[in-house]
Coordinates of C-alpha atoms in Angstrom, one line a residue:
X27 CA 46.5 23.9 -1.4
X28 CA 47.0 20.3 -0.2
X29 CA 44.4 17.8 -0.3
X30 CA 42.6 16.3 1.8
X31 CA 43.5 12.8 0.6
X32 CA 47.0 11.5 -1.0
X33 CA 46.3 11.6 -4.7
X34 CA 45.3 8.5 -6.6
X35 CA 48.4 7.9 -9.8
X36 CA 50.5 5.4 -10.7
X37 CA 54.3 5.5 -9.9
X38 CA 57.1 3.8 -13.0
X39 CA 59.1 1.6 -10.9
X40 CA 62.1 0.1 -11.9
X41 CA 62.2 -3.7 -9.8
X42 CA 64.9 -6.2 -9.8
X43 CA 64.0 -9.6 -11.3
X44 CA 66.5 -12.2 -10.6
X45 CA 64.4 -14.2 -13.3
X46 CA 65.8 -12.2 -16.1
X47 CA 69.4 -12.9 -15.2
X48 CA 72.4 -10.7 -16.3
X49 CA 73.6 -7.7 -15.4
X50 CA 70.7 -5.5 -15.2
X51 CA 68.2 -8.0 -14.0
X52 CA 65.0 -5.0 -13.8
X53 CA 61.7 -4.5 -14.9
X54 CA 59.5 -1.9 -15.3
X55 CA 56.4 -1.9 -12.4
X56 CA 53.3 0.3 -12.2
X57 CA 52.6 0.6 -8.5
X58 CA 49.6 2.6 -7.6
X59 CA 49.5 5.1 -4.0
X60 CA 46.8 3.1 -3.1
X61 CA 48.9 0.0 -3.1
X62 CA 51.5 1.8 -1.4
X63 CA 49.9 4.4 1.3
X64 CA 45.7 2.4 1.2
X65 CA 45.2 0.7 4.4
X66 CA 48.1 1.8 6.5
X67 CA 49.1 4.6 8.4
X68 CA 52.5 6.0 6.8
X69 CA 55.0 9.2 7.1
X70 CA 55.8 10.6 3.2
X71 CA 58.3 12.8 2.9
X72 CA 59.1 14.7 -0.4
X73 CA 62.1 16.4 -0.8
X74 CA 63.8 18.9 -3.6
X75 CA 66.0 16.4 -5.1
X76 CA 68.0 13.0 -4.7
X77 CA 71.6 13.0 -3.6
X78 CA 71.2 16.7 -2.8
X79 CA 73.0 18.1 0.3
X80 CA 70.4 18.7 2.8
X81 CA 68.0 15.4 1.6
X82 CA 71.2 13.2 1.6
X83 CA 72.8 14.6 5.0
X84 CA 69.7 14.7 7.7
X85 CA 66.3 14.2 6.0
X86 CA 66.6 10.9 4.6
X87 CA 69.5 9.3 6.7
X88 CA 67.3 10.1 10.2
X89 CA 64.4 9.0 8.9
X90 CA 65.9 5.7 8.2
X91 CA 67.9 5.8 12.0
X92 CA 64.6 7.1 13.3
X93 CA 62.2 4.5 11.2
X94 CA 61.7 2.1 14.9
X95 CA 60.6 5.6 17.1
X96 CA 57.9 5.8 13.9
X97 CA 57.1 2.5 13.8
X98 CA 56.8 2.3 18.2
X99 CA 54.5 4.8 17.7
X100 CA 52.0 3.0 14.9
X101 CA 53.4 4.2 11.5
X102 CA 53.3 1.1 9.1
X103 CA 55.7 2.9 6.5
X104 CA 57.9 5.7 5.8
X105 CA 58.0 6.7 2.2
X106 CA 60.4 9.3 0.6
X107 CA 59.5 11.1 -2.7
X108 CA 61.2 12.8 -5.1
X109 CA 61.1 14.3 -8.4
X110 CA 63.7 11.7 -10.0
X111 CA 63.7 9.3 -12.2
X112 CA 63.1 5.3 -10.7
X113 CA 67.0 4.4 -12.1
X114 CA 68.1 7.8 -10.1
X115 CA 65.7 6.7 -6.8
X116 CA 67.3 3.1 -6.7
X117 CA 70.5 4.4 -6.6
X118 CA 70.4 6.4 -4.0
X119 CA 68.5 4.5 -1.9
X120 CA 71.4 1.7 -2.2
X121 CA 73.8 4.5 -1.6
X122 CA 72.0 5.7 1.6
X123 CA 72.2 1.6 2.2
X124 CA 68.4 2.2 2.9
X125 CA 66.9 -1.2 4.9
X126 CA 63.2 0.5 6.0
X127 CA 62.7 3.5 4.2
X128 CA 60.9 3.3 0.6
X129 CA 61.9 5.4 -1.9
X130 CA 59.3 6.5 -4.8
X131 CA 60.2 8.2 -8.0
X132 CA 58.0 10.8 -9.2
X133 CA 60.1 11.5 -12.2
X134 CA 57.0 13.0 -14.5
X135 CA 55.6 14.9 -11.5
X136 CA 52.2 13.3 -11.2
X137 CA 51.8 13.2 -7.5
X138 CA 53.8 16.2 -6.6
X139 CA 51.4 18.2 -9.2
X140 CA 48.5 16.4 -7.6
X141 CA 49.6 17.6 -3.8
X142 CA 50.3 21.5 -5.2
X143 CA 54.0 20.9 -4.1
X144 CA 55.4 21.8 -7.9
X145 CA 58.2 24.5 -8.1
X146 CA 60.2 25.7 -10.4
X147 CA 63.8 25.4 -8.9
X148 CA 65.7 27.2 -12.1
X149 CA 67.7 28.8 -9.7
X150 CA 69.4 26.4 -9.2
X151 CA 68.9 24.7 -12.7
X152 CA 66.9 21.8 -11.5
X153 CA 63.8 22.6 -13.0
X154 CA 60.5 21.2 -11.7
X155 CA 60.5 19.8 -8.3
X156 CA 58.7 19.3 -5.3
X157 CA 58.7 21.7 -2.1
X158 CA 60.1 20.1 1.2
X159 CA 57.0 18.5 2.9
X160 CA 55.8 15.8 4.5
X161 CA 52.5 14.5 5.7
X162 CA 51.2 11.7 8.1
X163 CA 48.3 9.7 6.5
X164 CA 45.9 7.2 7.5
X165 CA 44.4 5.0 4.8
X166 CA 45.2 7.5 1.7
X167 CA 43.3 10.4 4.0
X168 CA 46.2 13.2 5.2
X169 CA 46.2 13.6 8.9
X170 CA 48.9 16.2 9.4
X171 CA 50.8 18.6 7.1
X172 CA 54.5 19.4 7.7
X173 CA 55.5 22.2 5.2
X174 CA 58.3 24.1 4.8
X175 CA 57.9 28.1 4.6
X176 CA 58.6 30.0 2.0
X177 CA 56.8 27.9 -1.1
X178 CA 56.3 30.1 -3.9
X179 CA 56.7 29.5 -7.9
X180 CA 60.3 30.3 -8.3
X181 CA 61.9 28.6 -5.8
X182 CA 62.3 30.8 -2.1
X183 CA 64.1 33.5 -1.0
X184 CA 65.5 30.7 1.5
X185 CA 67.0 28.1 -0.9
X186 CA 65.9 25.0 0.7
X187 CA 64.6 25.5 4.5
X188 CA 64.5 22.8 6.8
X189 CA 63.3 22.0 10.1
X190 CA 58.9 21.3 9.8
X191 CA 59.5 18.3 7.7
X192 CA 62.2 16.8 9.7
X193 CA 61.7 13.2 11.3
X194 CA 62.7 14.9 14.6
X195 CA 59.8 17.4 14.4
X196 CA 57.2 14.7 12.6
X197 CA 57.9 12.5 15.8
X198 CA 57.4 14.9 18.2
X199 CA 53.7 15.7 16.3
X200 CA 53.3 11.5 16.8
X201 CA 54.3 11.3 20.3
X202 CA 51.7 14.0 20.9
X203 CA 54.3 16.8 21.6
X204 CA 54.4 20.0 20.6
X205 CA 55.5 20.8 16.6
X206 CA 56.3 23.1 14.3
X207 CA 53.2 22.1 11.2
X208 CA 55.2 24.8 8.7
X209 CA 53.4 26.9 6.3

């Protein structure tokens, strides 16, 4: 069951620091979701995994072509999660050559556990990861749900479905259109 609210934890960011100097010029952040999502209207999107075929190919890439449409219509920030680690995030948000879109690693699972999105994707051997969802939210309070069918504990008998958590589908919801809210 998803809360009402986006939960309250505290992400490990990895940050460039051009104080530091040298060739890996990072340092460790805490960033809280309140810092991120408090006070502002955002679109967060979680996804099974980074650099995966369906996250890499349409979710994440039209969210970033789409990210003016969300922002015309009063979205402050689109956020994508994912059950990676910050080093693995960063990366592919450089590879994506992300300019609007945040990226947030949830590599110990705190929010995803936190939002009931947890599954075990040994099917595949990935392990523990978040279900394909997204939500609109208003000031840390969730105003729409966007989850894909088939959740259960092992994975689904559909892989990875895709269509409710689109940015196509989240726009349509924003532009006061009818859309497909998923499970």
């Amino acid at each position: 069951m998803v809360p009402g609210e986006l939960p309250s934890v505290t992400f490990k960011v990895r940050v460039r620091d051009e104080s530091i100097g040298g060739d890996n010029p990072f340092k460790w952040v805490d960033v809280t979701s309140k810092e991120l999502f408090g006070g502002k209207k955002v679109v967060l999107f979680s996804l099974p995994g980074a650099f995966t075929p369906t996250c890499s190919t349409y979710q994440l890439p039209n969210f970033e072509k789409l990210y003016d449409e969300f922002k015309a219509k009063g979205v402050d920030a689109v956020y994508c999660l994912s059950v990676n680690d910050s080093f693995v995030m960063n990366q592919w948000a450089k590879a994506q050559n992300l300019k609007n879109v945040k990226v947030i690693p949830d590599g110990s699972l705190l929010f995803t556990n936190a939002m009931g999105m947890n599954v075990q994707k040994d099917n595949h051997g990935f392990g523990q990861r978040s279900w394909r969802y997204a939500v609109v939210a208003d000031d840390m309070k969730i105003v729409q749900t966007f989850i894909e069918p088939g959740k259960c504990e092992n994975g689904s008998v559909d892989d990875d479905p895709y269509g409710a958590s689109s940015p196509e589908n989240i726009l349509k919801y924003l532009k006061g259109e009818e859309f497909d809210k998923g499970a």
